[in-house]
Amino acid sequence: MHEHTSSRRRRLSVGTGTAALSLGLCLCAGQLISTQAASAATPVVTQQTATVAKVKPTIRDSVNTSSVAWGSKVRVTTKLINPKNGKVITYGRVRLQAYRNGKWQNWSSAAVGKNGTATIYAKPLVNGYFRTTYIASSGYTSATASRLYVKVKHSGAQILSEAKAHTGALYKFAAAGPKRFDCSGFTKYVYKKAAGKSLPHKANSQQHYGKAVSKGSKKVGDLIVFRSGSYGYHAAIYAGNGYMYDSPHTGARVGKHKIYGSNYVVRRMV
């Protein structure tokens, strides 16, 4: 009877343990302790952030002319290409830069169009280099094109602009600027400053410089020398529509005045 009981207890113990294990349970010191099922374990997730390298565009500049008259504009066109697939880049902005006084200066900017180009207009005024820079955007880094040289030709508009800049300067005999002028001192100063042209400080001598032009063909910026007979006694700069800029006489100031008389010669300096 004792052996039978012991055997029965052993079978019960073994059966209980088997059941406990199948349920993911553990019998320890007479206590039933739950263990986590393998299927319920929290998975370990590894997240990787992919970094996509930006592409540096191929950028090409062109200018509609390499030589322009002072006061006129040039057209700079920029073409942008993705070097990885050869397709044009159709978004972003391009900035125009000019090399002035030993450094690159930012000028205007324009958006890139659907055809992959940006067009910017500029008025140089002096000889120098231009270039464009693509401003970094989504998917692309910044890029800079090769520089382009533009030569500025002297023009009548340039001469007139310099003449206007001295409006109000008081007449002084034998003075040649920059604050006071007599008539030939004024024309001498303006042509030298604006176009690098050298003239003597005497109206009679100035009438022999530059290219002779008929009165009916005179243009803005031309030199006018009034004469008494064949002697030149007063010099001025043609301003268009029958007017001129000059330094008239003692007590007067540089300004725009009506052309008087008809005995004068016209000389084209630029």
Coordinates of C-alpha atoms in Angstrom, one line a residue:
M1 CA 0.0 0.0 0.0
H2 CA 2.9 2.4 0.8
E3 CA 4.7 1.5 -2.4
H4 CA 1.6 2.0 -4.5
T5 CA 1.1 5.4 -3.0
S6 CA 4.7 6.4 -3.7
S7 CA 4.6 5.2 -7.2
R8 CA 1.4 7.1 -7.8
R9 CA 2.9 10.3 -6.4
R10 CA 6.0 10.0 -8.7
R11 CA 3.7 9.6 -11.7
L12 CA 1.7 12.7 -10.6
S13 CA 4.9 14.7 -10.2
V14 CA 6.2 13.8 -13.6
G15 CA 2.9 14.4 -15.3
T16 CA 2.6 17.8 -13.6
G17 CA 6.1 18.9 -14.7
T18 CA 5.3 17.8 -18.2
A19 CA 2.2 19.9 -18.3
A20 CA 3.9 22.8 -16.7
L21 CA 6.6 22.8 -19.3
S22 CA 4.1 22.6 -22.1
L23 CA 2.4 25.7 -20.8
G24 CA 5.6 27.6 -20.5
L25 CA 5.5 27.3 -16.6
C26 CA 8.2 26.4 -14.1
L27 CA 7.9 24.7 -10.7
C28 CA 10.4 26.1 -8.3
A29 CA 10.3 25.5 -4.6
G30 CA 6.7 24.5 -4.8
Q31 CA 5.7 27.7 -6.6
L32 CA 4.3 27.9 -10.1
I33 CA 6.3 30.6 -12.0
S34 CA 5.4 31.9 -15.5
T35 CA 8.1 32.0 -18.2
Q36 CA 7.8 34.0 -21.4
A37 CA 7.0 32.0 -24.5
A38 CA 9.5 32.2 -27.3
S39 CA 6.8 33.2 -29.7
A40 CA 5.9 36.2 -27.5
A41 CA 9.4 37.6 -27.2
T42 CA 9.8 41.3 -28.3
P43 CA 11.6 41.4 -31.7
V44 CA 14.8 43.5 -32.0
V45 CA 14.4 46.0 -34.9
T46 CA 17.4 47.6 -36.5
Q47 CA 16.6 50.8 -38.3
Q48 CA 19.1 52.1 -40.9
T49 CA 18.8 55.7 -42.3
A50 CA 19.9 55.8 -45.9
T51 CA 22.0 58.9 -46.8
V52 CA 21.6 59.9 -50.4
A53 CA 24.6 61.9 -51.7
K54 CA 23.8 65.1 -53.5
V55 CA 24.8 65.5 -57.1
K56 CA 27.0 68.4 -58.3
P57 CA 25.4 69.8 -61.5
T58 CA 27.3 70.4 -64.7
I59 CA 26.9 74.2 -65.3
R60 CA 27.7 76.0 -68.5
D61 CA 27.5 79.8 -69.2
S62 CA 27.2 81.7 -72.5
V63 CA 26.9 85.4 -73.2
N64 CA 25.2 86.9 -76.3
T65 CA 28.1 89.3 -77.0
S66 CA 31.7 89.6 -75.7
S67 CA 31.8 93.3 -76.6
V68 CA 29.1 95.8 -75.7
A69 CA 28.6 99.6 -75.9
W70 CA 28.7 101.4 -72.5
G71 CA 25.2 101.6 -71.0
S72 CA 24.0 98.6 -73.0
K73 CA 23.0 95.2 -71.5
V74 CA 24.4 91.7 -72.0
R75 CA 22.4 88.5 -71.7
V76 CA 24.0 85.7 -69.7
T77 CA 22.4 82.2 -70.2
T78 CA 23.2 79.3 -67.9
K79 CA 22.5 75.6 -68.8
L80 CA 22.2 73.0 -66.0
I81 CA 22.7 69.3 -66.5
N82 CA 22.6 66.3 -64.2
P83 CA 25.9 64.5 -65.0
K84 CA 24.6 61.1 -63.8
N85 CA 21.8 60.8 -66.3
G86 CA 22.4 63.6 -68.8
K87 CA 19.1 65.2 -68.2
V88 CA 18.5 69.0 -67.6
I89 CA 17.8 70.3 -64.1
T90 CA 14.5 72.1 -64.0
Y91 CA 14.4 73.8 -60.6
G92 CA 16.5 76.0 -58.3
R93 CA 18.1 79.4 -58.8
V94 CA 21.2 80.8 -60.4
R95 CA 23.1 83.8 -59.2
L96 CA 25.1 86.1 -61.5
Q97 CA 28.5 87.3 -60.1
A98 CA 30.8 90.0 -61.5
Y99 CA 34.5 90.3 -60.7
R100 CA 35.1 93.8 -59.5
N101 CA 37.9 95.4 -57.4
G102 CA 39.6 92.1 -56.9
K103 CA 36.6 90.0 -55.7
W104 CA 33.4 88.3 -56.9
Q105 CA 30.3 90.4 -56.2
N106 CA 26.8 89.0 -56.2
W107 CA 24.5 90.7 -58.7
S108 CA 21.0 89.5 -59.7
S109 CA 19.6 86.0 -59.8
A110 CA 17.0 84.0 -61.8
A111 CA 15.0 80.8 -61.5
V112 CA 15.9 77.8 -63.6
G113 CA 13.2 77.1 -66.2
K114 CA 11.7 73.8 -67.4
N115 CA 14.2 73.7 -70.2
G116 CA 17.1 73.7 -67.7
T117 CA 18.2 77.2 -68.4
A118 CA 18.3 80.5 -66.5
T119 CA 18.7 83.9 -68.2
I120 CA 20.0 87.1 -66.5
Y121 CA 20.6 90.5 -68.0
A122 CA 23.4 92.8 -66.8
K123 CA 24.8 96.2 -67.6
P124 CA 28.6 96.0 -67.2
L125 CA 29.8 99.6 -67.5
V126 CA 33.4 98.5 -67.2
N127 CA 35.5 95.7 -68.7
G128 CA 35.5 92.5 -66.6
Y129 CA 34.5 88.9 -65.9
F130 CA 31.1 87.4 -65.2
R131 CA 30.1 83.9 -64.0
T132 CA 27.1 82.2 -62.6
T133 CA 26.6 80.0 -59.5
Y134 CA 23.9 77.4 -59.0
I135 CA 22.5 77.7 -55.5
A136 CA 22.4 74.4 -53.6
S137 CA 18.9 72.8 -53.5
S138 CA 17.2 69.5 -52.8
G139 CA 19.3 66.8 -54.5
Y140 CA 22.0 69.1 -55.8
T141 CA 25.1 70.9 -54.4
S142 CA 26.1 74.3 -55.5
A143 CA 28.2 74.7 -58.6
T144 CA 30.0 77.5 -60.4
A145 CA 30.5 78.0 -64.1
S146 CA 33.7 79.1 -65.9
R147 CA 34.1 82.9 -66.1
L148 CA 33.3 85.0 -69.2
Y149 CA 35.0 88.2 -70.2
V150 CA 33.0 91.1 -71.5
K151 CA 34.6 94.2 -73.0
V152 CA 32.8 97.5 -72.7
K153 CA 33.2 99.9 -75.6
H154 CA 33.2 103.7 -74.9
S155 CA 30.1 105.4 -76.1
G156 CA 28.4 108.8 -76.3
A157 CA 26.1 107.8 -73.5
Q158 CA 29.2 107.2 -71.3
I159 CA 30.6 110.7 -72.1
L160 CA 27.2 112.3 -71.4
S161 CA 26.8 110.5 -68.1
E162 CA 30.2 111.9 -66.9
A163 CA 29.3 115.4 -68.1
K164 CA 26.0 115.3 -66.2
A165 CA 27.8 114.2 -63.0
H166 CA 29.4 117.7 -62.8
T167 CA 26.3 119.7 -63.1
G168 CA 26.5 122.7 -60.8
A169 CA 30.3 123.0 -60.8
L170 CA 31.3 126.7 -60.8
Y171 CA 33.2 128.2 -63.7
K172 CA 36.8 129.2 -63.1
F173 CA 39.2 130.4 -65.7
A174 CA 42.1 127.9 -66.5
A175 CA 40.5 125.3 -64.1
A176 CA 40.3 121.6 -65.3
G177 CA 38.4 119.9 -62.5
P178 CA 37.4 118.0 -60.6
K179 CA 35.5 120.8 -58.8
R180 CA 35.9 123.9 -61.0
F181 CA 36.2 124.2 -64.7
D182 CA 36.5 126.6 -67.6
C183 CA 35.0 125.5 -70.9
S184 CA 37.9 123.5 -72.4
G185 CA 39.0 122.4 -68.9
F186 CA 35.5 120.8 -68.6
T187 CA 35.6 118.9 -71.9
K188 CA 39.3 117.9 -71.3
Y189 CA 38.3 116.4 -67.9
V190 CA 35.2 114.6 -69.1
Y191 CA 36.8 112.8 -72.1
K192 CA 39.8 111.8 -70.0
K193 CA 37.7 110.4 -67.1
A194 CA 35.1 108.7 -69.2
A195 CA 37.0 107.4 -72.2
G196 CA 40.7 107.9 -71.5
K197 CA 41.0 110.4 -74.3
S198 CA 43.5 113.2 -73.9
L199 CA 42.8 116.7 -75.1
P200 CA 44.7 120.0 -74.8
H201 CA 43.4 122.6 -72.5
K202 CA 42.4 125.0 -75.2
A203 CA 39.2 125.1 -77.3
N204 CA 41.0 126.2 -80.5
S205 CA 43.3 123.2 -80.2
Q206 CA 40.5 120.7 -79.3
Q207 CA 38.7 121.4 -82.6
H208 CA 41.4 119.4 -84.4
Y209 CA 41.1 116.2 -82.3
G210 CA 38.9 113.2 -82.9
K211 CA 36.9 112.5 -86.1
A212 CA 35.2 115.3 -88.0
V213 CA 31.4 114.9 -88.2
S214 CA 28.8 117.0 -90.0
K215 CA 26.4 119.0 -87.9
G216 CA 23.5 117.0 -89.2
S217 CA 25.1 113.7 -88.1
K218 CA 26.2 114.7 -84.6
K219 CA 25.4 112.3 -81.7
V220 CA 25.2 112.5 -77.9
G221 CA 28.7 112.7 -76.5
D222 CA 30.3 114.4 -79.5
L223 CA 32.6 117.4 -78.9
I224 CA 31.3 120.8 -80.2
V225 CA 33.7 123.7 -80.7
F226 CA 32.2 127.1 -81.4
R227 CA 34.3 129.3 -83.7
S228 CA 34.8 133.0 -84.6
G229 CA 35.8 132.6 -88.2
S230 CA 38.0 129.5 -88.0
Y231 CA 39.2 130.2 -84.4
G232 CA 37.8 127.9 -81.7
Y233 CA 36.8 129.9 -78.6
H234 CA 34.3 127.7 -76.7
A235 CA 34.0 123.9 -76.2
A236 CA 31.0 121.8 -75.1
I237 CA 29.6 118.3 -75.2
Y238 CA 26.5 117.5 -77.3
A239 CA 23.5 116.4 -75.2
G240 CA 21.0 115.7 -77.9
N241 CA 17.9 117.6 -79.2
G242 CA 19.8 120.9 -79.7
Y243 CA 21.3 121.0 -76.2
M244 CA 24.8 120.7 -74.8
Y245 CA 26.7 120.4 -71.5
D246 CA 29.3 123.1 -70.9
S247 CA 30.9 125.5 -68.4
P248 CA 29.8 128.8 -70.0
H249 CA 31.6 131.7 -68.4
T250 CA 32.6 133.5 -65.2
G251 CA 29.7 133.4 -62.7
A252 CA 28.0 130.5 -64.4
R253 CA 27.9 126.8 -63.6
V254 CA 28.2 123.6 -65.6
G255 CA 24.8 122.5 -66.9
K256 CA 22.6 121.7 -69.9
H257 CA 22.2 124.6 -72.2
K258 CA 20.7 125.4 -75.6
I259 CA 23.2 125.4 -78.5
Y260 CA 23.6 129.0 -79.7
G261 CA 24.7 130.1 -83.2
S262 CA 25.6 127.9 -86.1
N263 CA 29.4 128.5 -86.5
Y264 CA 30.7 125.4 -84.8
V265 CA 32.5 122.1 -85.7
V266 CA 31.6 118.7 -84.4
R267 CA 34.3 116.1 -83.5
R268 CA 33.6 112.5 -82.5
M269 CA 35.9 111.3 -79.7
V270 CA 34.5 107.8 -79.1

